[in-house]
Every structure is written in C-alpha cells, then in structure tokens.
Amino acid sequence: MKLPEAVDATTGVVSDDDEDQAQLRALGFQSDFKRDMSPWANFSLGFTYLSPVVGIYTVFAFALSAAGPPMIWSLLIAGVGQMLVALVFSEVVAQFPVAGGVYPWARRLWGRKWAWMTGWVYMFTLLALLADAAYGAGPYVADVFGFEATPHTTVLCALVMLAIATVINLTGTKMLGYFAIFGFSAELIGAIVVGVWLLCTQRHHNLGVLFHSFGAEGSHSYMYAFLAASLIALYQFFGFEACGDVAEEVRNPGIQIPKAMRRTIYVGGSAATFVCLSLILSVSDFGAVISGKDADPIDTILKTAFGGLGSKIVLCIVLISFVSCALSLQAAASRLIYSYGRDDMIVGSKLLARFDHKRHVPPYSLLIAVIIPAFLIVGSLISADALTKLVSFGSVGVYIAFQMVVLAALRARIKGWVPKGKYKLGRWGVPVNIGALIYGVAAIINLSWPRDSHQPWYDDYIIALMSVSIIGLGLVYLFFTRAHDKSDAPYNDAIPKA
C-alpha cells in the first residue's frame, strides 16, 4: 500500500514539513520558501513591526498635549479591538497558511477582485510606512552622532537605514529571524530598563493623574480630545499580521502563527502601555506640554534622567527599534508583492514571482520594497508634504486592508464557511468577527475624521482624500487591465459550493 505523501516511508511518521507542504499542495501551491523561521522569530517579526518604542516615542507628545494623561486608556481599548481582529486572522491563516497575508486571505474568502484591491491598499500602506520608519530614524541618528538633522542628512540617514534592512532581508529567512529576535530583545529589555529607571528616579506624579486631563481639551468636550489623542493607540497593535505574511517560512503554521499573533498583542501591548505610563509619570509639567512650551517632552525626560551619555545609549536602543521596524515592514511588503506576482495579478508578475533558491527570498519583490520607499524618501527633498501626505494614508490603510479581510470573513461565514484549520473559534467565531468589524470601522472613521486644525480644508481631510485617491487609482487600474482575469490561482474556495 502506498503511504500518503506526508508520511515518511521508513518511520511511518508524518513530519511537520511534509504535513505543511501537503497542506499547501491541497491549496494549489508548491512553496519555494525554506521553513527556517522559529516560532519566537515569527513572534519577534510581529513585535518589531508593531514596535511599541517607535510608536509611543513618535506620537507621545501629540497625544499628551491633545488629551492629557488619560490618553493612555486608549491603548487598552485598541488592544481589545485589535485582539478581536487577530483572532479572526488566526482562523483564516490556520486554514490558508500562504505567504502574503491579507491578499491571499481575501482571495480565498471572497474572490479575485476583492483580493486584488485588498493587496493594492496594503501594498501602498506597507511601502509608505517603510519610508516613514526609515525617515523617522534620521533625527535620532543625528542626535546620537551629534550632527544637525537637516533635510539632506535626514534623507541620507533614511537611505542608509533602508539599505541595512535590505541587506539583512537578502540573507534569507534564518538571518531575518535572528535579527528579528535581536531587535525584539533589545527593544523589550530597553523599554523595561528605561521604564523602571524613570519610575524609580523621575516619577513626579501618582497614578491619579491618569484620570486628570489638566485642561488639555480646551473648549472641546473631553471625548473629542480623547478620540484625537487615541491616535497613539491606533498606531499600535497591528504588527500581528506580519506573522502571517511569512506563513510558508514557519513550521506548523496553523498552530504557531495564531500563537504568535496573540503573543504580539499581549507582549507588544503591555510594553507599549508600560513605556507610555513611565513617560507620563516622568513629565514634570503637563501644562508646558499641553501649551506647547515643552514641544519634545521625551527628549526633556531622557536628558534629565540619563544625562548626555545615558540619553545617547537610550537613543541607540530606539535606533535598533527603527531598524527592526523597517526590517519587518520590508519583509512583509516583499512577501505580499511576491504573492501578487506568483498569482499573476500585477504588471511584471513573471519577474516579481522569481525566487532565489540559494537565499530563499524573492529578490525582485524585495527590490520593489527598496526602490519605491527610497523614491518617496528622496522625494521629500522636493516636497516635504508629499511624504507626509502619503504616510498619512499609511496610518489608515492598515485598518482599511484589515477590515477588508474581516468583512470577507464575515461574508464567508454567512455563506456557509466553517473554518477547517488547526485554530478555530467555534461558536465564538461570528460574535468575534462582528466585534472586530465594528471596532475596525470605528477606528477608520476616527483616523479619517478632520480635526479643528485651522488649516486649509484639504489638509483637514488629507487622510480621507489620500484613501479615496489610492483606492480610486486601484479601481481604474483593475478596470482597464483586468489584472484579476489573468490569474488562474485558486480563489473563493472557503465558501462551500452548492
């Protein structure tokens, strides 16, 4: 009797690799990736994509000035909402552990057109966020090495940051995993050490301030101010999707990736909240931050707590966080683009689908995740607003792409989809799916809602305008090229056929 392909003929035991390959074959794929990424490396990839240090340090001053210390509670709300989204994704990736994340998931749950648009939105999002992560590191590099952060030096530092991430990604899955673990370890240990030191030496307030706005809302209602400040939370908690982008590089992905996704929320969210708490309690004068007199409270806190040399060491840890974040974003973007190319869904598919079997990476897809961010970074010298406007879309693009998958999953459930992977929510599937959709739509509205900034109307509505522009461009491309019709890869197979 001939044994199944996933069974070792000598021992009769099903190995994880063979079982994983058999599952992919059943889904219509033969993977070229090497399953070299350990469960901890997979989690670390999601954590560094989320990067609590980068997220908190970037938005802390704005959030504190907008709503005062109670803005920290938005982190808990966003954590619960994104956990619902992560649970939905966990069921999907367990059944469809295919490289590329949201694009192949939307393809299997709904169809080719929906998947194409999901991938289009998320591709722009990842490339914009990658450019932003590299560009945002420039001022920190200048501070560490003691030179002025001019537009030209910031661009140069950003390009170097992008080059470092590319070299690491080109070395293959195993090295990507090692660097992700290193970045996670450095960021988490640094966040804990810095937070504990601040609480022990620079604590100026008790926990009661977390319920006091100090008049930050001004003439508005506090809810208005709180929703504006909650951007600090909405920029967190979405790194878990990166765990699924590399599904073909992890052994037993149906079990390991859902674990990694949940762990990203637990650990990343806890780290972000702890960093935020330690910074809040270390601010000596909330009034100065709210009025704008202290425009950079983090710099004030670090230099007071650690001195010149100590603050540079802390900034070095922040720089590691930026590199790790850029590394993870680039890895996610390259897998998404490769998945697009493998399914023949975009111009240049044959080139984008090529695979380097020596390094086990898609080199040309990775090249796209270098060229476009580099172009955006250099373009900032011509128009600083151009990068800002595109990045403003990146903030909401994550939520749009995620909710396209969440909506596709809910539609599929209504049409009869019953998850068949190794991770299932059972009877909680529909309530969790509905809760995830409600949270995601609310987050999109909050991100897109214009604030009373006294700027021209097009700046107030920039996020909504950029979202409509990019989605509209994708629809025009799809209509005229009929890109989805060229692909014969499986689609819409989650829903049982009548």
Coordinates of C-alpha atoms in Angstrom, one line a residue:
M1 CA 0.0 0.0 0.0
K2 CA 1.4 3.4 -0.9
L3 CA 1.7 5.8 2.0
P4 CA 0.4 9.4 1.7
E5 CA 2.9 11.9 0.6
A6 CA 3.1 13.5 4.1
V7 CA 4.1 10.1 5.7
D8 CA 7.8 9.1 6.0
A9 CA 8.0 5.6 4.3
T10 CA 10.7 4.4 6.8
T11 CA 9.1 5.5 10.1
G12 CA 5.5 5.9 9.2
V13 CA 5.5 9.3 11.0
V14 CA 4.1 12.5 9.5
S15 CA 6.8 15.2 9.8
D16 CA 5.8 18.8 10.2
D17 CA 7.5 19.9 7.0
D18 CA 5.7 17.2 5.0
E19 CA 2.4 18.0 6.5
D20 CA 2.9 21.7 5.9
Q21 CA 3.8 21.0 2.2
A22 CA 0.8 18.7 1.8
Q23 CA -1.5 21.4 3.1
L24 CA 0.0 23.9 0.6
R25 CA -0.4 21.4 -2.2
A26 CA -4.0 20.9 -1.3
L27 CA -4.4 24.7 -1.6
G28 CA -2.8 24.7 -5.0
F29 CA 0.8 25.8 -4.2
Q30 CA 4.3 24.3 -4.1
S31 CA 6.3 26.6 -1.8
D32 CA 9.9 27.6 -2.6
F33 CA 10.4 29.1 0.8
K34 CA 12.5 27.4 3.4
R35 CA 10.8 26.8 6.8
D36 CA 13.7 28.3 8.8
M37 CA 11.7 30.7 11.0
S38 CA 11.3 29.6 14.6
P39 CA 8.1 30.4 16.5
W40 CA 9.9 33.0 18.5
A41 CA 11.4 34.6 15.4
N42 CA 7.9 34.7 13.9
F43 CA 6.5 36.4 17.0
S44 CA 9.5 38.8 17.1
L45 CA 8.8 39.8 13.5
G46 CA 5.3 40.8 14.5
F47 CA 6.6 42.6 17.6
T48 CA 9.2 44.6 15.8
Y49 CA 6.6 45.5 13.1
L50 CA 4.4 46.8 15.9
S51 CA 7.5 48.3 17.6
P52 CA 6.0 49.8 20.8
V53 CA 9.0 52.1 21.3
V54 CA 8.8 53.6 17.8
G55 CA 5.0 54.0 18.0
I56 CA 5.0 55.6 21.5
Y57 CA 8.0 57.8 21.1
T58 CA 6.6 59.1 17.7
V59 CA 3.1 60.1 18.9
F60 CA 3.6 60.6 22.7
A61 CA 3.9 64.4 22.6
F62 CA 0.9 64.9 20.4
A63 CA -1.3 62.6 22.4
L64 CA -0.4 64.1 25.7
S65 CA -0.9 67.6 24.5
A66 CA -4.3 66.7 23.0
A67 CA -5.9 64.9 25.9
G68 CA -3.5 64.8 28.9
P69 CA -2.5 61.7 30.8
P70 CA -5.9 59.8 30.4
M71 CA -4.9 59.2 26.7
I72 CA -3.2 56.1 28.0
W73 CA -6.6 54.3 28.4
S74 CA -7.0 54.4 24.6
L75 CA -4.2 51.8 24.5
L76 CA -6.3 49.3 26.4
I77 CA -9.4 49.9 24.1
A78 CA -7.3 49.5 20.9
G79 CA -5.7 46.4 22.4
V80 CA -9.0 44.7 22.9
G81 CA -10.3 45.7 19.5
Q82 CA -7.2 44.5 17.7
M83 CA -7.2 41.3 19.6
L84 CA -10.6 40.6 18.0
V85 CA -9.1 41.2 14.6
A86 CA -6.1 39.0 15.4
L87 CA -8.5 36.1 16.4
V88 CA -10.3 36.4 13.0
F89 CA -6.9 36.4 11.2
S90 CA -5.8 33.4 13.3
E91 CA -8.7 31.3 12.0
V92 CA -8.0 32.4 8.4
V93 CA -4.3 31.8 8.4
A94 CA -4.7 28.4 10.1
Q95 CA -6.7 27.3 7.1
F96 CA -4.8 29.2 4.4
P97 CA -1.1 29.4 5.6
V98 CA 0.0 31.2 2.3
A99 CA 2.7 33.8 2.0
G100 CA 1.4 37.4 1.5
G101 CA -1.0 37.8 4.4
V102 CA -4.2 39.8 3.7
Y103 CA -4.1 39.4 -0.1
P104 CA -4.3 35.6 -0.3
W105 CA -6.7 35.5 2.7
A106 CA -9.1 37.9 0.9
R107 CA -8.7 35.9 -2.3
R108 CA -9.7 32.6 -0.6
L109 CA -12.5 34.2 1.4
W110 CA -14.1 36.3 -1.3
G111 CA -12.6 36.4 -4.7
R112 CA -10.0 37.8 -7.1
K113 CA -11.3 41.4 -7.4
W114 CA -11.7 41.8 -3.7
A115 CA -8.3 40.3 -3.1
W116 CA -6.6 42.5 -5.7
M117 CA -8.0 45.6 -4.1
T118 CA -7.0 44.4 -0.6
G119 CA -3.5 43.8 -1.7
W120 CA -3.3 47.1 -3.6
V121 CA -4.3 49.1 -0.5
Y122 CA -2.0 47.2 1.8
M123 CA 0.9 47.3 -0.6
F124 CA 0.8 51.1 -0.6
T125 CA 0.4 51.1 3.1
L126 CA 3.4 49.0 3.8
L127 CA 5.7 50.9 1.4
A128 CA 4.6 54.3 2.9
L129 CA 5.1 53.0 6.5
L130 CA 8.5 51.6 5.5
A131 CA 9.5 55.0 4.1
D132 CA 8.2 56.7 7.2
A133 CA 10.1 54.3 9.6
A134 CA 13.4 54.9 7.7
Y135 CA 12.8 58.6 7.5
G136 CA 11.8 58.9 11.1
A137 CA 15.1 57.4 12.3
G138 CA 17.0 60.4 10.8
P139 CA 16.7 62.8 13.7
Y140 CA 17.6 60.1 16.2
V141 CA 20.8 59.3 14.2
A142 CA 21.7 63.0 14.2
D143 CA 21.2 63.2 17.9
V144 CA 23.3 60.1 18.6
F145 CA 26.2 61.1 16.4
G146 CA 26.0 64.9 17.2
F147 CA 25.2 66.4 13.8
E148 CA 22.4 68.7 12.7
A149 CA 19.3 66.9 11.3
T150 CA 18.9 68.9 8.1
P151 CA 16.6 67.6 5.3
H152 CA 19.6 66.3 3.4
T153 CA 21.2 64.5 6.3
T154 CA 17.8 63.0 7.3
V155 CA 17.3 61.7 3.8
L156 CA 20.8 60.2 3.8
C157 CA 20.3 58.5 7.1
A158 CA 16.9 57.1 5.9
L159 CA 18.6 55.6 2.8
V160 CA 21.3 54.0 4.9
M161 CA 18.6 52.6 7.2
L162 CA 16.8 51.2 4.2
A163 CA 20.0 49.7 2.8
I164 CA 20.7 48.0 6.2
A165 CA 17.3 46.4 6.3
T166 CA 17.6 45.3 2.6
V167 CA 21.0 43.6 3.2
I168 CA 19.6 41.7 6.2
N169 CA 16.5 40.6 4.3
L170 CA 18.6 39.4 1.4
T171 CA 20.4 37.0 3.7
G172 CA 17.3 34.8 4.0
T173 CA 14.7 33.6 6.4
K174 CA 17.1 32.3 9.1
M175 CA 19.0 35.6 9.4
L176 CA 15.8 37.6 9.2
G177 CA 14.6 35.6 12.2
Y178 CA 17.8 36.1 14.1
F179 CA 17.7 39.9 13.6
A180 CA 14.0 40.0 14.5
I181 CA 14.8 38.2 17.8
F182 CA 17.7 40.6 18.4
G183 CA 15.6 43.6 17.7
F184 CA 12.7 42.3 19.9
S185 CA 15.1 41.5 22.8
A186 CA 16.9 44.9 22.6
E187 CA 13.6 46.8 22.3
L188 CA 11.8 44.9 25.1
I189 CA 14.8 45.0 27.5
G190 CA 15.5 48.6 26.7
A191 CA 11.8 49.5 27.3
I192 CA 11.7 47.7 30.6
V193 CA 15.1 49.1 31.9
V194 CA 14.3 52.7 30.8
G195 CA 10.7 52.5 32.2
V196 CA 11.8 51.1 35.6
W197 CA 14.6 53.7 35.8
L198 CA 12.2 56.5 35.1
L199 CA 9.7 55.3 37.6
C200 CA 12.4 55.0 40.3
T201 CA 14.2 58.3 39.7
Q202 CA 11.9 60.6 37.7
R203 CA 8.5 59.9 39.0
H204 CA 6.7 63.2 39.7
H205 CA 3.1 62.0 40.0
N206 CA 1.0 59.2 41.3
L207 CA -1.5 57.1 39.3
G208 CA -4.3 59.6 40.0
V209 CA -3.0 61.8 37.1
L210 CA -4.2 59.1 34.7
F211 CA -7.8 60.4 35.4
H212 CA -7.0 64.1 35.1
S213 CA -6.8 66.0 31.8
F214 CA -5.2 69.1 33.1
G215 CA -7.4 71.2 30.8
A216 CA -6.0 69.6 27.6
E217 CA -9.4 69.5 26.0
G218 CA -9.7 73.3 25.9
S219 CA -13.1 74.4 24.6
H220 CA -13.9 71.0 23.2
S221 CA -15.6 68.1 25.0
Y222 CA -13.2 65.7 26.5
M223 CA -14.5 62.9 24.3
Y224 CA -13.4 64.9 21.2
A225 CA -9.9 65.4 22.7
F226 CA -9.7 61.7 23.8
L227 CA -10.6 60.5 20.3
A228 CA -7.9 62.7 18.8
A229 CA -5.3 61.5 21.3
S230 CA -6.3 57.9 20.7
L231 CA -4.1 58.0 17.5
I232 CA -1.3 56.9 19.8
A233 CA -3.2 53.6 20.3
L234 CA -4.4 53.2 16.7
Y235 CA -0.7 53.3 15.6
Q236 CA 0.0 50.3 17.8
F237 CA -1.2 46.7 17.8
F238 CA -1.2 46.0 14.1
G239 CA 2.1 44.1 13.8
F240 CA 0.4 40.7 14.3
E241 CA -0.4 40.5 10.6
A242 CA 3.3 40.2 9.7
C243 CA 3.4 36.9 11.5
G244 CA 1.1 35.5 8.8
D245 CA 2.9 37.2 5.9
V246 CA 5.7 34.6 6.3
A247 CA 3.4 31.6 6.7
E248 CA 5.3 29.5 4.3
E249 CA 8.5 30.0 6.3
V250 CA 7.2 28.7 9.6
R251 CA 6.8 25.0 10.6
N252 CA 3.3 24.0 11.6
P253 CA 1.9 27.5 10.8
G254 CA -1.7 26.6 11.7
I255 CA -0.7 26.3 15.4
Q256 CA 2.4 28.6 15.6
I257 CA 1.2 31.7 13.8
P258 CA -2.1 32.1 15.8
K259 CA 0.0 31.8 19.0
A260 CA 2.5 34.4 17.6
M261 CA -0.3 36.8 16.7
R262 CA -1.9 36.7 20.2
R263 CA 1.6 37.0 21.8
T264 CA 2.3 40.1 19.7
I265 CA -0.8 41.7 21.2
Y266 CA -0.1 40.6 24.8
V267 CA 3.6 41.5 24.9
G268 CA 3.7 44.4 22.4
G269 CA 0.6 46.0 24.0
S270 CA 2.0 45.6 27.5
A271 CA 5.3 47.0 26.5
A272 CA 3.7 50.0 24.8
T273 CA 1.5 50.7 27.8
F274 CA 4.4 50.4 30.2
V275 CA 6.5 52.8 28.2
C276 CA 3.7 55.3 27.9
L277 CA 3.0 55.0 31.7
S278 CA 6.6 55.6 32.7
L279 CA 6.8 58.6 30.4
I280 CA 3.6 60.2 31.7
L281 CA 4.6 59.9 35.3
S282 CA 8.0 61.4 34.5
V283 CA 6.6 64.6 32.9
S284 CA 7.3 67.3 35.4
D285 CA 5.0 69.9 33.9
F286 CA 1.9 68.8 32.0
G287 CA 0.9 72.4 31.4
A288 CA 4.1 73.1 29.5
V289 CA 3.5 70.1 27.2
I290 CA -0.2 71.0 26.6
S291 CA 0.6 74.6 25.9
G292 CA 3.4 73.7 23.5
K293 CA 6.1 75.2 25.6
D294 CA 7.8 71.8 26.0
A295 CA 7.3 70.5 22.4
D296 CA 9.5 67.5 22.9
P297 CA 8.8 66.0 26.4
I298 CA 10.6 62.7 25.7
D299 CA 13.9 64.5 24.9
T300 CA 13.5 66.5 28.1
I301 CA 12.8 63.4 30.2
L302 CA 15.6 61.3 28.8
K303 CA 18.2 64.0 29.2
T304 CA 17.1 64.8 32.7
A305 CA 17.1 61.1 33.7
F306 CA 20.2 59.8 31.9
G307 CA 22.3 62.8 31.2
G308 CA 24.0 63.4 27.8
L309 CA 25.8 60.0 27.5
G310 CA 23.0 58.0 29.0
S311 CA 20.4 59.5 26.8
K312 CA 22.5 58.6 23.7
I313 CA 22.6 55.0 24.9
V314 CA 18.8 55.1 25.2
L315 CA 18.6 56.6 21.7
C316 CA 20.7 53.8 20.3
I317 CA 18.1 51.4 21.6
V318 CA 15.5 53.5 19.9
L319 CA 17.5 53.3 16.7
I320 CA 17.6 49.5 16.9
S321 CA 13.8 49.6 17.2
F322 CA 13.6 51.7 14.0
V323 CA 15.9 49.3 12.1
S324 CA 13.9 46.3 13.3
C325 CA 10.6 48.0 12.4
A326 CA 11.9 48.8 8.9
L327 CA 13.2 45.2 8.5
S328 CA 9.8 43.7 9.4
L329 CA 7.9 46.1 7.2
Q330 CA 10.1 45.3 4.2
A331 CA 9.8 41.6 4.8
A332 CA 6.0 41.9 4.9
A333 CA 5.9 44.1 1.8
S334 CA 8.2 41.8 -0.2
R335 CA 6.1 38.7 0.6
L336 CA 2.9 40.5 -0.3
I337 CA 4.4 41.6 -3.7
Y338 CA 5.7 38.1 -4.3
S339 CA 2.3 36.6 -3.6
Y340 CA 0.8 39.0 -6.1
G341 CA 3.4 38.1 -8.7
R342 CA 3.0 34.3 -8.1
D343 CA -0.7 34.6 -8.8
D344 CA 0.0 36.7 -12.0
M345 CA -2.1 39.6 -10.6
I346 CA 0.0 42.6 -11.4
V347 CA 2.3 44.0 -14.1
G348 CA 5.7 42.4 -14.1
S349 CA 4.4 39.3 -12.4
K350 CA 6.9 36.9 -14.0
L351 CA 9.8 39.0 -12.6
L352 CA 8.2 39.5 -9.2
A353 CA 7.5 35.8 -8.9
R354 CA 11.1 34.8 -9.3
F355 CA 12.7 33.2 -6.4
D356 CA 16.4 33.0 -5.2
H357 CA 16.7 29.3 -4.2
K358 CA 20.1 30.0 -2.7
R359 CA 18.9 32.6 -0.2
H360 CA 15.3 31.6 -0.2
V361 CA 14.0 35.1 -0.8
P362 CA 12.0 36.7 -3.7
P363 CA 14.8 39.2 -4.8
Y364 CA 12.8 41.3 -7.3
S365 CA 9.8 41.7 -5.0
L366 CA 12.3 42.7 -2.3
L367 CA 13.8 45.2 -4.8
I368 CA 10.4 46.9 -5.2
A369 CA 10.3 47.2 -1.4
V370 CA 13.5 49.2 -1.7
I371 CA 13.0 51.3 -4.8
I372 CA 9.6 52.8 -4.0
P373 CA 10.4 53.7 -0.4
A374 CA 13.7 55.2 -1.5
F375 CA 11.9 57.2 -4.1
L376 CA 9.5 58.5 -1.5
I377 CA 12.3 59.4 0.9
V378 CA 14.3 61.3 -1.8
G379 CA 11.1 62.9 -3.0
S380 CA 10.8 64.6 0.4
L381 CA 13.6 66.9 -0.6
I382 CA 11.4 68.3 -3.4
S383 CA 8.2 68.3 -1.3
A384 CA 8.2 67.5 2.4
D385 CA 4.4 67.5 2.3
A386 CA 4.3 64.7 -0.3
L387 CA 5.8 62.1 2.1
T388 CA 3.7 63.4 4.9
K389 CA 0.5 63.1 2.9
L390 CA 1.4 59.5 1.7
V391 CA 2.3 58.5 5.3
S392 CA -1.0 59.9 6.5
F393 CA -2.7 57.3 4.3
G394 CA -0.5 54.6 5.8
S395 CA -2.0 55.3 9.2
V396 CA -5.5 54.4 8.0
G397 CA -4.5 52.0 5.2
V398 CA -3.7 49.3 7.7
Y399 CA -7.2 49.4 9.1
I400 CA -8.8 49.5 5.7
A401 CA -6.9 46.4 4.5
F402 CA -7.5 44.6 7.7
Q403 CA -11.2 45.3 7.6
M404 CA -11.5 44.1 4.1
V405 CA -10.4 40.7 5.3
V406 CA -12.6 40.9 8.4
L407 CA -15.6 41.8 6.2
A408 CA -14.7 39.0 3.8
A409 CA -14.5 36.5 6.7
L410 CA -17.9 37.6 8.0
R411 CA -19.5 37.3 4.5
A412 CA -17.9 33.9 4.1
R413 CA -19.4 32.7 7.4
I414 CA -22.8 33.9 6.4
K415 CA -22.5 32.0 3.1
G416 CA -21.5 28.8 5.0
W417 CA -17.8 29.0 5.7
V418 CA -16.8 26.8 8.6
P419 CA -13.0 27.3 9.5
K420 CA -11.2 24.0 9.0
G421 CA -7.7 24.9 10.2
K422 CA -5.9 23.9 13.4
Y423 CA -7.2 27.0 15.1
K424 CA -10.9 27.6 15.5
L425 CA -13.1 30.0 17.5
G426 CA -16.1 27.6 17.3
R427 CA -19.4 29.3 18.3
W428 CA -17.5 32.5 19.2
G429 CA -16.5 33.0 15.6
V430 CA -19.4 35.1 14.5
P431 CA -19.6 37.4 17.6
V432 CA -15.8 37.9 17.5
N433 CA -16.0 38.6 13.7
I434 CA -18.8 41.2 14.2
G435 CA -16.9 42.9 17.1
A436 CA -13.7 43.1 15.0
L437 CA -15.6 44.7 12.2
I438 CA -17.3 47.3 14.4
Y439 CA -14.0 48.2 16.1
G440 CA -12.2 48.5 12.7
V441 CA -14.8 50.7 11.1
A442 CA -14.9 53.0 14.2
A443 CA -11.1 53.2 14.0
I444 CA -11.1 54.1 10.3
I445 CA -13.7 56.9 11.0
N446 CA -11.7 58.2 13.9
L447 CA -8.5 58.3 11.9
S448 CA -10.1 60.0 8.9
W449 CA -12.2 62.5 10.8
P450 CA -11.0 66.0 10.3
R451 CA -9.8 67.9 13.4
D452 CA -10.2 71.6 14.1
S453 CA -6.7 72.5 12.9
H454 CA -7.4 75.8 11.3
Q455 CA -5.7 74.5 8.2
P456 CA -7.0 74.5 4.6
W457 CA -9.9 72.1 4.1
Y458 CA -7.8 69.7 2.0
D459 CA -5.2 69.3 4.8
D460 CA -8.0 68.6 7.3
Y461 CA -9.4 65.9 5.0
I462 CA -6.0 64.7 3.8
I463 CA -6.4 61.1 5.1
A464 CA -9.8 60.7 3.6
L465 CA -8.6 62.3 0.3
M466 CA -5.5 60.1 0.1
S467 CA -7.6 57.0 0.8
V468 CA -10.1 57.8 -1.9
S469 CA -7.3 58.6 -4.3
I470 CA -5.3 55.4 -3.8
I471 CA -8.5 53.2 -3.8
G472 CA -9.7 55.0 -6.9
L473 CA -6.4 54.6 -8.7
G474 CA -6.6 50.9 -7.9
L475 CA -10.1 50.6 -9.3
V476 CA -9.0 52.3 -12.5
Y477 CA -6.0 50.0 -12.9
L478 CA -8.2 47.0 -12.2
F479 CA -10.9 48.1 -14.7
F480 CA -8.5 48.8 -17.6
T481 CA -6.0 46.0 -17.1
R482 CA -8.4 43.3 -16.0
A483 CA -5.5 42.0 -13.9
H484 CA -7.6 39.6 -11.9
D485 CA -8.8 37.8 -15.0
K486 CA -5.2 36.8 -15.9
S487 CA -4.8 34.7 -12.7
D488 CA -5.9 31.1 -12.6
A489 CA -4.8 30.5 -9.0
P490 CA -7.5 29.2 -6.6
Y491 CA -9.9 31.7 -5.2
N492 CA -13.2 31.9 -3.3
D493 CA -12.7 28.3 -2.1
A494 CA -13.5 28.9 1.6
I495 CA -17.2 29.0 0.9
P496 CA -18.8 25.6 0.2
K497 CA -20.0 25.2 -3.3
A498 CA -23.7 24.4 -3.7

